[in-house]
Short mmCIF file of C-alpha atoms and ligand atoms in Angstrom, two decimals:
data_model
loop_
_atom_site.label_atom_id
_atom_site.label_comp_id
_atom_site.label_asym_id
_atom_site.label_seq_id
_atom_site.Cartn_x
_atom_site.Cartn_y
_atom_site.Cartn_z
CA UNK A 1 129.49 9.07 76.12
CA UNK A 2 127.22 6.10 76.84
CA UNK A 3 124.05 8.07 77.63
CA UNK A 4 123.52 5.48 80.34
CA UNK A 5 121.18 7.67 82.36
CA UNK A 6 118.91 8.66 79.51
CA UNK A 7 115.59 6.86 79.08
CA UNK A 8 115.24 4.33 76.25
CA UNK A 9 114.37 5.85 72.87
CA UNK A 10 111.99 4.08 70.48
CA UNK A 11 112.87 5.14 66.93
CA UNK A 12 109.42 4.31 65.71
CA UNK A 13 107.87 3.12 62.45
CA UNK A 14 110.56 4.02 59.90
CA UNK A 15 109.54 4.32 56.26
CA UNK A 16 112.06 1.52 55.66
CA UNK A 17 114.95 0.01 57.62
CA UNK A 18 118.00 -2.05 56.63
CA UNK A 19 117.36 -4.82 59.19
CA UNK A 20 115.15 -7.88 59.44
CA UNK A 21 112.42 -8.03 62.09
CA UNK A 22 112.47 -4.30 62.80
CA UNK A 23 109.55 -2.99 60.74
CA UNK A 24 108.29 -0.94 63.70
CA UNK A 25 111.77 0.37 64.48
CA UNK A 26 114.31 -0.11 67.23
CA UNK A 27 114.87 0.81 70.87
CA UNK A 28 118.12 2.49 71.85
CA UNK A 29 119.47 2.69 75.38
CA UNK A 30 122.89 3.24 76.93
CA UNK A 31 124.44 3.89 73.53
CA UNK A 32 123.36 0.51 72.13
CA UNK A 33 120.44 -1.03 70.27
CA UNK A 34 118.55 -3.00 72.91
CA UNK A 35 115.49 -4.14 70.95
CA UNK A 36 114.17 -4.61 67.42
CA UNK A 37 110.42 -4.03 67.18
CA UNK A 38 108.77 -6.38 64.69
CA UNK A 39 105.70 -5.67 62.54
CA UNK A 40 102.57 -5.51 64.69
CA UNK A 41 104.60 -5.35 67.91
CA UNK A 42 105.57 -2.70 70.42
CA UNK A 43 108.64 -2.39 72.67
CA UNK A 44 109.01 -4.70 75.66
CA UNK A 45 111.20 -1.98 77.19
CA UNK A 46 109.25 0.36 79.49
CA UNK A 47 109.30 4.14 80.00
CA UNK A 48 110.63 4.94 76.56
CA UNK A 49 110.65 8.22 74.69
CA UNK A 50 109.60 8.21 71.04
CA UNK A 51 111.24 9.58 67.92
CA UNK A 52 108.77 9.29 65.05
CA UNK A 53 110.76 8.04 62.03
CA UNK A 54 107.74 7.81 59.72
CA UNK A 55 109.47 9.96 57.08
CA UNK A 56 112.91 8.38 57.42
CA UNK A 57 114.77 5.50 55.79
CA UNK A 58 117.09 3.99 58.41
CA UNK A 59 120.51 2.50 57.74
CA UNK A 60 123.25 1.33 60.06
CA UNK A 61 125.71 4.22 60.20
CA UNK A 62 128.04 4.03 57.19
CA UNK A 63 131.73 3.26 57.83
CA UNK A 64 134.47 4.91 55.81
CA UNK A 65 137.57 2.72 55.54
CA UNK A 66 140.00 4.99 53.70
CA UNK A 67 140.67 8.73 53.62
CA UNK A 68 143.34 11.40 53.92
CA UNK A 69 141.50 14.20 55.70
CA UNK A 70 144.19 16.85 55.19
CA UNK A 71 143.67 16.60 51.42
CA UNK A 72 140.42 18.54 51.69
CA UNK A 73 142.81 21.51 51.57
CA UNK A 74 144.04 20.51 48.10
CA UNK A 75 140.94 19.67 46.08
CA UNK A 76 141.01 20.27 42.34
CA UNK A 77 144.52 21.78 42.47
CA UNK A 78 145.34 22.98 38.93
CA UNK A 79 148.89 21.53 38.89
CA UNK A 80 147.57 18.06 39.81
CA UNK A 81 144.64 17.91 37.39
CA UNK A 82 144.63 15.20 34.74
CA UNK A 83 147.71 13.41 36.10
CA UNK A 84 148.19 9.76 36.98
CA UNK A 85 149.07 8.69 40.53
CA UNK A 86 152.85 9.20 40.64
CA UNK A 87 153.04 12.63 38.88
CA UNK A 88 149.86 13.62 40.74
CA UNK A 89 151.62 12.92 44.06
CA UNK A 90 154.73 14.76 42.93
CA UNK A 91 152.66 17.85 42.17
CA UNK A 92 151.03 17.78 45.62
CA UNK A 93 153.85 16.77 48.00
CA UNK A 94 155.43 20.29 48.04
CA UNK A 95 152.06 21.84 48.93
CA UNK A 96 151.43 19.29 51.71
CA UNK A 97 154.91 20.04 53.09
CA UNK A 98 153.63 23.55 53.97
CA UNK A 99 150.75 22.31 56.17
CA UNK A 100 150.33 24.09 59.51
CA UNK A 101 148.56 22.82 62.67
CA UNK A 102 145.72 25.32 62.12
CA UNK A 103 145.21 24.31 58.50
CA UNK A 104 145.36 20.62 59.43
CA UNK A 105 142.68 21.05 62.11
CA UNK A 106 140.42 22.80 59.60
CA UNK A 107 141.04 20.18 56.91
CA UNK A 108 140.30 17.32 59.28
CA UNK A 109 137.21 18.95 60.77
CA UNK A 110 135.84 19.72 57.32
CA UNK A 111 136.39 16.14 56.10
CA UNK A 112 134.63 14.67 59.12
CA UNK A 113 131.75 17.15 58.82
CA UNK A 114 131.28 16.20 55.18
CA UNK A 115 131.33 12.50 56.09
CA UNK A 116 128.87 12.89 58.98
CA UNK A 117 126.38 14.76 56.79
CA UNK A 118 126.53 11.90 54.27
CA UNK A 119 125.46 9.33 56.89
CA UNK A 120 128.90 8.22 58.09
CA UNK A 121 129.20 7.36 61.78
CA UNK A 122 132.67 5.75 61.85
CA UNK A 123 135.66 6.79 59.80
CA UNK A 124 139.28 5.93 59.45
CA UNK A 125 141.91 8.45 58.40
CA UNK A 126 145.28 7.61 56.88
CA UNK A 127 147.51 10.49 57.91
CA UNK A 128 151.08 10.03 56.73
CA UNK A 129 152.44 13.57 56.22
CA UNK A 130 154.43 14.81 59.22
CA UNK A 131 156.51 17.84 58.12
CA UNK A 132 158.41 19.80 60.79
CA UNK A 133 155.89 21.51 63.08
CA UNK A 134 153.22 18.86 62.55
CA UNK A 135 154.54 16.19 64.91
CA UNK A 136 151.24 16.40 66.83
CA UNK A 137 149.03 15.63 63.84
CA UNK A 138 147.28 12.67 65.47
CA UNK A 139 146.66 14.66 68.66
CA UNK A 140 145.05 17.43 66.60
CA UNK A 141 142.95 14.83 64.83
CA UNK A 142 141.70 13.09 67.99
CA UNK A 143 140.55 16.46 69.38
CA UNK A 144 138.67 17.27 66.16
CA UNK A 145 136.95 13.84 66.12
CA UNK A 146 135.86 14.13 69.76
CA UNK A 147 134.47 17.63 69.08
CA UNK A 148 132.28 16.31 66.27
CA UNK A 149 131.30 13.06 68.02
CA UNK A 150 132.28 10.74 65.15
CA UNK A 151 133.64 7.26 65.96
CA UNK A 152 137.17 6.96 64.52
CA UNK A 153 139.99 4.57 63.74
CA UNK A 154 142.84 7.01 63.12
CA UNK A 155 146.05 5.71 61.67
CA UNK A 156 149.53 6.84 62.58
CA UNK A 157 150.85 6.89 59.02
CA UNK A 158 154.44 7.23 57.93
CA UNK A 159 156.88 7.87 55.08
CA UNK A 160 160.65 7.39 55.43
CA UNK A 161 161.76 6.69 51.85
CA UNK A 162 162.34 10.06 50.18
CA UNK A 163 163.81 11.04 46.82
CA UNK A 164 167.28 11.00 48.39
CA UNK A 165 166.86 7.24 48.95
CA UNK A 166 165.04 6.34 45.73
CA UNK A 167 161.48 6.95 46.95
CA UNK A 168 158.83 9.29 45.60
CA UNK A 169 158.23 11.98 48.29
CA UNK A 170 160.57 14.95 48.91
CA UNK A 171 162.81 14.91 51.99
CA UNK A 172 160.69 17.59 53.73
CA UNK A 173 157.67 15.32 54.34
CA UNK A 174 159.39 12.16 55.64
CA UNK A 175 160.58 11.16 59.14
CA UNK A 176 163.18 8.62 60.29
CA UNK A 177 162.20 5.14 61.48
CA UNK A 178 162.95 5.69 65.18
CA UNK A 179 160.85 8.86 65.31
CA UNK A 180 157.96 7.13 63.55
CA UNK A 181 157.98 4.06 65.81
CA UNK A 182 158.31 6.10 69.01
CA UNK A 183 155.39 8.34 68.06
CA UNK A 184 153.33 5.32 66.97
CA UNK A 185 153.78 3.79 70.40
CA UNK A 186 152.99 7.12 72.07
CA UNK A 187 149.69 7.71 70.28
CA UNK A 188 148.52 4.10 70.78
CA UNK A 189 149.26 4.34 74.51
CA UNK A 190 147.53 7.70 74.75
CA UNK A 191 144.44 7.28 72.59
CA UNK A 192 143.72 3.65 71.58
CA UNK A 193 140.67 2.16 73.29
CA UNK A 194 140.64 -1.61 72.63
CA UNK A 195 137.23 -2.23 74.20
CA UNK A 196 133.76 -2.61 72.66
CA UNK A 197 132.01 0.68 71.98
CA UNK A 198 135.34 2.50 71.58
CA UNK A 199 135.08 6.02 70.16
CA UNK A 200 138.80 6.36 69.34
CA UNK A 201 141.11 3.64 68.10
CA UNK A 202 144.57 3.87 66.53
CA UNK A 203 146.15 1.75 63.78
CA UNK A 204 149.62 1.88 62.21
CA UNK A 205 149.85 2.77 58.53
CA UNK A 206 153.02 3.18 56.45
CA UNK A 207 151.93 5.06 53.35
CA UNK A 208 152.83 2.67 50.53
CA UNK A 209 155.64 0.43 49.25
CA UNK A 210 157.11 3.33 47.25
CA UNK A 211 157.45 5.74 50.18
CA UNK A 212 158.51 3.45 53.05
CA UNK A 213 161.59 1.23 53.59
CA UNK A 214 161.32 -2.55 54.01
CA UNK A 215 162.80 -2.18 57.49
CA UNK A 216 159.99 0.19 58.52
CA UNK A 217 157.32 -2.10 57.04
CA UNK A 218 158.70 -4.98 59.13
CA UNK A 219 159.21 -3.02 62.35
CA UNK A 220 155.69 -1.57 62.03
CA UNK A 221 154.23 -5.10 61.73
CA UNK A 222 156.16 -6.17 64.85
CA UNK A 223 155.00 -3.12 66.79
CA UNK A 224 151.35 -3.56 65.73
CA UNK A 225 151.44 -7.16 66.92
CA UNK A 226 153.00 -6.19 70.23
CA UNK A 227 150.47 -3.39 70.80
CA UNK A 228 147.58 -5.44 69.34
CA UNK A 229 146.44 -2.75 66.88
CA UNK A 230 145.42 -2.91 63.22
CA UNK A 231 147.61 -2.15 60.21
CA UNK A 232 146.79 -0.31 57.00
CA UNK A 233 148.50 0.70 53.77
CA UNK A 234 147.86 1.32 50.07
CA UNK A 235 148.42 -1.72 47.86
CA UNK A 236 147.89 -2.83 44.27
CA UNK A 237 146.48 0.57 43.30
CA UNK A 238 148.17 1.06 39.91
CA UNK A 239 150.26 -0.65 37.25
CA UNK A 240 153.04 1.85 38.10
CA UNK A 241 153.20 0.28 41.53
CA UNK A 242 153.53 -3.21 40.05
CA UNK A 243 156.44 -2.00 37.91
CA UNK A 244 158.10 -0.27 40.88
CA UNK A 245 157.83 -3.43 42.99
CA UNK A 246 159.16 -5.62 40.20
CA UNK A 247 162.13 -3.30 39.61
CA UNK A 248 163.05 -2.65 43.24
CA UNK A 249 162.00 -5.86 45.00
CA UNK A 250 161.84 -8.28 42.07
CA UNK A 251 158.33 -9.41 43.01
CA UNK A 252 154.68 -8.34 42.88
CA UNK A 253 153.21 -6.04 45.60
CA UNK A 254 151.44 -8.87 47.47
CA UNK A 255 154.63 -10.96 47.59
CA UNK A 256 156.43 -7.97 49.00
CA UNK A 257 153.67 -7.41 51.54
CA UNK A 258 153.90 -11.01 52.70
CA UNK A 259 157.68 -10.81 52.90
CA UNK A 260 157.28 -7.81 55.25
CA UNK A 261 154.99 -9.75 57.63
CA UNK A 262 151.87 -7.96 56.46
CA UNK A 263 149.68 -10.72 55.02
CA UNK A 264 147.37 -11.40 57.99
CA UNK A 265 143.98 -10.55 59.51
CA UNK A 266 145.30 -7.46 61.28
CA UNK A 267 145.61 -5.71 57.89
CA UNK A 268 143.17 -3.84 55.68
CA UNK A 269 144.44 -2.55 52.34
CA UNK A 270 143.30 0.48 50.37
CA UNK A 271 142.37 -0.14 46.71
CA UNK A 272 143.39 -3.74 45.86
CA UNK A 273 142.78 -3.10 42.17
CA UNK A 274 145.54 -5.22 40.62
CA UNK A 275 145.33 -8.62 42.32
CA UNK A 276 145.17 -11.80 40.23
CA UNK A 277 143.06 -14.88 41.11
CA UNK A 278 145.87 -16.59 43.03
CA UNK A 279 146.55 -13.45 45.05
CA UNK A 280 142.86 -13.08 45.90
CA UNK A 281 142.91 -16.62 47.34
CA UNK A 282 145.95 -15.73 49.44
CA UNK A 283 144.17 -12.63 50.77
CA UNK A 284 141.15 -14.75 51.71
CA UNK A 285 143.26 -17.35 53.50
CA UNK A 286 145.07 -14.63 55.44
CA UNK A 287 141.87 -12.79 56.44
CA UNK A 288 143.21 -9.54 54.98
CA UNK A 289 140.41 -7.12 54.04
CA UNK A 290 140.10 -4.55 51.24
CA UNK A 291 138.90 -0.94 51.15
CA UNK A 292 137.30 -0.36 47.75
CA UNK A 293 137.55 3.30 46.68
CA UNK A 294 135.50 3.51 43.46
CA UNK A 295 135.57 7.29 42.85
CA UNK A 296 139.32 7.63 43.43
CA UNK A 297 140.09 4.63 41.20
CA UNK A 298 137.97 6.14 38.43
CA UNK A 299 139.40 9.65 38.83
CA UNK A 300 142.98 8.40 38.64
CA UNK A 301 142.07 5.74 36.03
CA UNK A 302 143.76 3.16 38.26
CA UNK A 303 141.50 0.27 37.19
CA UNK A 304 138.59 -1.49 38.91
CA UNK A 305 138.80 -3.49 42.13
CA UNK A 306 137.50 -7.06 41.53
CA UNK A 307 135.04 -6.86 44.43
CA UNK A 308 132.74 -9.73 43.37
CA UNK A 309 135.64 -12.12 42.75
CA UNK A 310 137.07 -11.17 46.13
CA UNK A 311 133.80 -11.79 47.97
CA UNK A 312 133.30 -15.09 46.13
CA UNK A 313 136.76 -16.15 47.35
CA UNK A 314 135.97 -15.08 50.93
CA UNK A 315 137.72 -11.68 51.10
CA UNK A 316 135.73 -9.09 53.07
CA UNK A 317 135.38 -5.73 51.26
CA UNK A 318 134.49 -2.30 52.64
CA UNK A 319 134.11 1.14 51.06
CA UNK A 320 136.38 4.18 51.30
CA UNK A 321 136.10 7.68 49.84
CA UNK A 322 139.91 8.08 49.70
CA UNK A 323 141.67 11.42 50.04
CA UNK A 324 139.95 14.53 48.87
CA UNK A 325 142.63 15.34 46.34
CA UNK A 326 141.77 12.27 44.28
CA UNK A 327 138.02 11.84 44.83
CA UNK A 328 137.61 14.94 45.52
CA UNK A 329 134.48 14.48 47.65
CA UNK A 330 134.08 12.94 51.12
CA UNK A 331 130.47 11.87 50.66
CA UNK A 332 130.19 8.24 51.72
CA UNK A 333 126.59 7.77 50.55
CA UNK A 334 127.59 8.91 47.09
CA UNK A 335 130.52 6.50 47.27
CA UNK A 336 128.03 3.67 47.86
CA UNK A 337 126.30 4.65 44.62
CA UNK A 338 129.63 4.85 42.81
CA UNK A 339 130.55 1.35 44.04
CA UNK A 340 127.15 0.05 42.94
CA UNK A 341 127.50 1.50 39.43
CA UNK A 342 131.15 0.58 38.93
CA UNK A 343 130.78 -3.01 40.15
CA UNK A 344 127.60 -3.47 38.13
CA UNK A 345 129.32 -2.30 35.01
CA UNK A 346 132.18 -4.75 35.69
CA UNK A 347 130.16 -7.76 36.88
CA UNK A 348 126.66 -7.51 35.38
CA UNK A 349 123.20 -6.48 36.58
CA UNK A 350 122.34 -9.72 38.36
CA UNK A 351 125.63 -9.87 40.29
CA UNK A 352 125.34 -6.54 42.16
CA UNK A 353 122.28 -5.05 43.87
CA UNK A 354 121.80 -1.87 45.88
CA UNK A 355 121.78 -4.09 48.98
CA UNK A 356 125.26 -5.37 48.12
CA UNK A 357 126.56 -1.81 47.90
CA UNK A 358 124.96 -0.89 51.24
CA UNK A 359 126.40 -4.06 52.81
CA UNK A 360 129.91 -3.16 51.63
CA UNK A 361 129.70 0.25 53.36
CA UNK A 362 128.36 -1.22 56.61
CA UNK A 363 129.17 -4.85 57.54
CA UNK A 364 131.99 -5.06 54.99
CA UNK A 365 133.58 -1.86 56.26
CA UNK A 366 133.15 -3.03 59.86
CA UNK A 367 135.30 -6.07 58.99
CA UNK A 368 137.97 -3.74 57.60
CA UNK A 369 138.15 -1.77 60.83
CA UNK A 370 138.10 -5.00 62.84
CA UNK A 371 134.85 -4.41 64.73
CA UNK A 372 131.78 -6.54 65.39
CA UNK A 373 129.89 -3.92 67.45
CA UNK A 374 129.11 -1.62 64.50
CA UNK A 375 127.95 -1.97 60.88
CA UNK A 376 124.48 -3.47 61.43
CA UNK A 377 121.19 -2.81 63.12
CA UNK A 378 121.03 -5.66 65.63
CA UNK A 379 120.44 -6.12 69.34
CA UNK A 380 123.67 -5.41 71.19
CA UNK A 381 125.23 -3.37 68.38
CA UNK A 382 126.19 0.25 69.01
CA UNK A 383 123.37 2.69 68.23
CA UNK A 384 125.11 4.16 65.16
CA UNK A 385 122.43 5.12 62.64
CA UNK A 386 121.93 7.16 59.47
CA UNK A 387 118.42 8.39 58.68
CA UNK A 388 117.55 9.82 55.26
CA UNK A 389 114.39 11.60 54.11
CA UNK A 390 113.03 11.08 50.63
CA UNK A 391 111.55 14.56 50.23
CA UNK A 392 113.92 15.92 47.59
CA UNK A 393 113.34 16.25 43.85
CA UNK A 394 115.62 13.31 43.16
CA UNK A 395 113.45 10.85 45.12
CA UNK A 396 110.03 11.98 43.94
CA UNK A 397 108.03 9.06 42.52
CA UNK A 398 110.37 6.36 43.87
CA UNK A 399 109.02 2.94 44.92
CA UNK A 400 111.45 0.90 47.08
CA UNK A 401 112.85 3.35 49.67
CA UNK A 402 116.15 1.50 50.25
CA UNK A 403 116.77 1.14 46.53
CA UNK A 404 115.87 4.81 46.07
CA UNK A 405 118.71 5.89 48.38
CA UNK A 406 121.27 4.26 46.10
CA UNK A 407 119.63 4.59 42.68
CA UNK A 408 118.35 8.18 43.03
CA UNK A 409 121.60 9.34 44.64
CA UNK A 410 120.99 10.17 48.31
CA UNK A 411 123.70 12.59 49.40
CA UNK A 412 122.69 14.13 52.70
CA UNK A 413 121.41 12.46 55.86
CA UNK A 414 118.66 14.19 57.82
CA UNK A 415 119.72 12.62 61.11
CA UNK A 416 122.82 10.76 62.28
CA UNK A 417 123.25 9.02 65.64
CA UNK A 418 126.56 7.80 67.09
CA UNK A 419 126.51 5.69 70.25
CA UNK A 420 122.93 6.75 71.03
CA UNK A 421 123.65 10.46 70.62
CA UNK A 422 122.31 12.53 67.72
CA UNK A 423 125.21 14.38 66.05
CA UNK A 424 123.17 15.49 63.01
CA UNK A 425 119.62 16.82 63.22
CA UNK A 426 117.60 18.31 60.36
CA UNK A 427 120.62 18.00 58.07
CA UNK A 428 122.84 20.09 60.39
CA UNK A 429 125.77 19.05 62.58
CA UNK A 430 124.97 20.02 66.15
CA UNK A 431 127.32 22.65 67.56
CA UNK A 432 129.12 23.39 64.29
CA UNK A 433 128.80 26.61 62.27
CA UNK A 434 129.27 25.22 58.76
CA UNK A 435 129.41 28.63 57.08
CA UNK A 436 132.21 29.75 59.36
CA UNK A 437 134.07 26.44 58.86
CA UNK A 438 133.86 26.75 55.06
CA UNK A 439 135.11 30.37 55.20
CA UNK A 440 138.12 29.51 57.37
CA UNK A 441 138.90 26.27 55.55
CA UNK A 442 138.75 27.96 52.13
CA UNK A 443 141.09 30.72 53.30
CA UNK A 444 143.57 28.16 54.70
CA UNK A 445 143.46 26.16 51.46
CA UNK A 446 144.08 29.26 49.32
CA UNK A 447 147.05 30.23 51.48
CA UNK A 448 148.50 26.72 51.39
CA UNK A 449 148.17 26.39 47.62
CA UNK A 450 149.61 29.88 47.03
CA UNK A 451 152.70 28.93 49.01
CA UNK A 452 152.59 31.96 51.30
ZN1 ZN B 1 144.66 6.78 49.73
#
């Protein structure tokens, strides 16, 4: 998917662009950005085609660092409404235990479609529910991602600490350690591309300290090191989790993480709400990165991630929409706005600008997924781009186009390019019948929630 034989494309004269020295646009060839065209200049590259971007604001493709795609099937479930994290999970686990391969494929496809239309070009997914019959979840997911053309870092998640052993999830959604490790090794061998420009990568991702044994945390860290893949989990999301850790392990979540061999630069953590100043310094020293999920944290009243304090200490922070049962949307551009508003309200007007929020969702998120070839518009970077038009009611009368995207609430990209290939044109995903997808996905969700 390198488009190596296609002629160079000059994406010309954008209304605005999030890059320095590219006022007249960029040239894309072979899946990468090969040239930035400065004000008053024209491409040095010859024989190019032109896409006129005169009505578009251009961003590096947004990168989503935390999600649970299958949860699009359980949005706004009545039994889970208005509950905090632990009882919320307990209301949903029995429904998730009934997932089928067909429903999972629809849930994953719908989540990625929603992300792509919001300007996302790379996404992670934290899939940790493997009931009987869904052993091939990651295989289903890779196929869906390749169909849509999104760049992905999929995680082989896991849970092995069920109610029987003092954990939170029911027995029906957990697997044993040997099964988890064997399948982790299988999917890495089969799908993980370690090279630059990779479209599919795999990471290992035990769900959380309250659903996984210490032995599995440690063996997962060993396996990730041996296979040279990234590691992901939820941490420091709620006060409940602090209490659980204190009671069971007699320490705080970050101490436990370190004890399991997880405090290093291979790891990105979802949430990171409840870290103190000393813990933030330890994260910075270790090179561990954080996925900030502002909508989910607000919906579950988990608290607010100290993003500015983390960045000041040297911790890299990215943005995640989190699972669709807690957000319940998968719109990454709206998540940028949520991060902007939440962090402003916590840190003050002068501490957070719209450019900070856009940086979190691009370069910051790229650090979370461990990549230097995406997350910015620069020569040599992959040609992953999100182009927005400002022709809706919400933008009318706006001055600074980049600020308008965040402040006026951009929610739908007009065009999205991944690796030099358009996957969204005129606000539509190429090759996908959205109406049909919504019909089939809705029917699958109704069936799942009804328990039939
Ligand atoms: Zn999550």
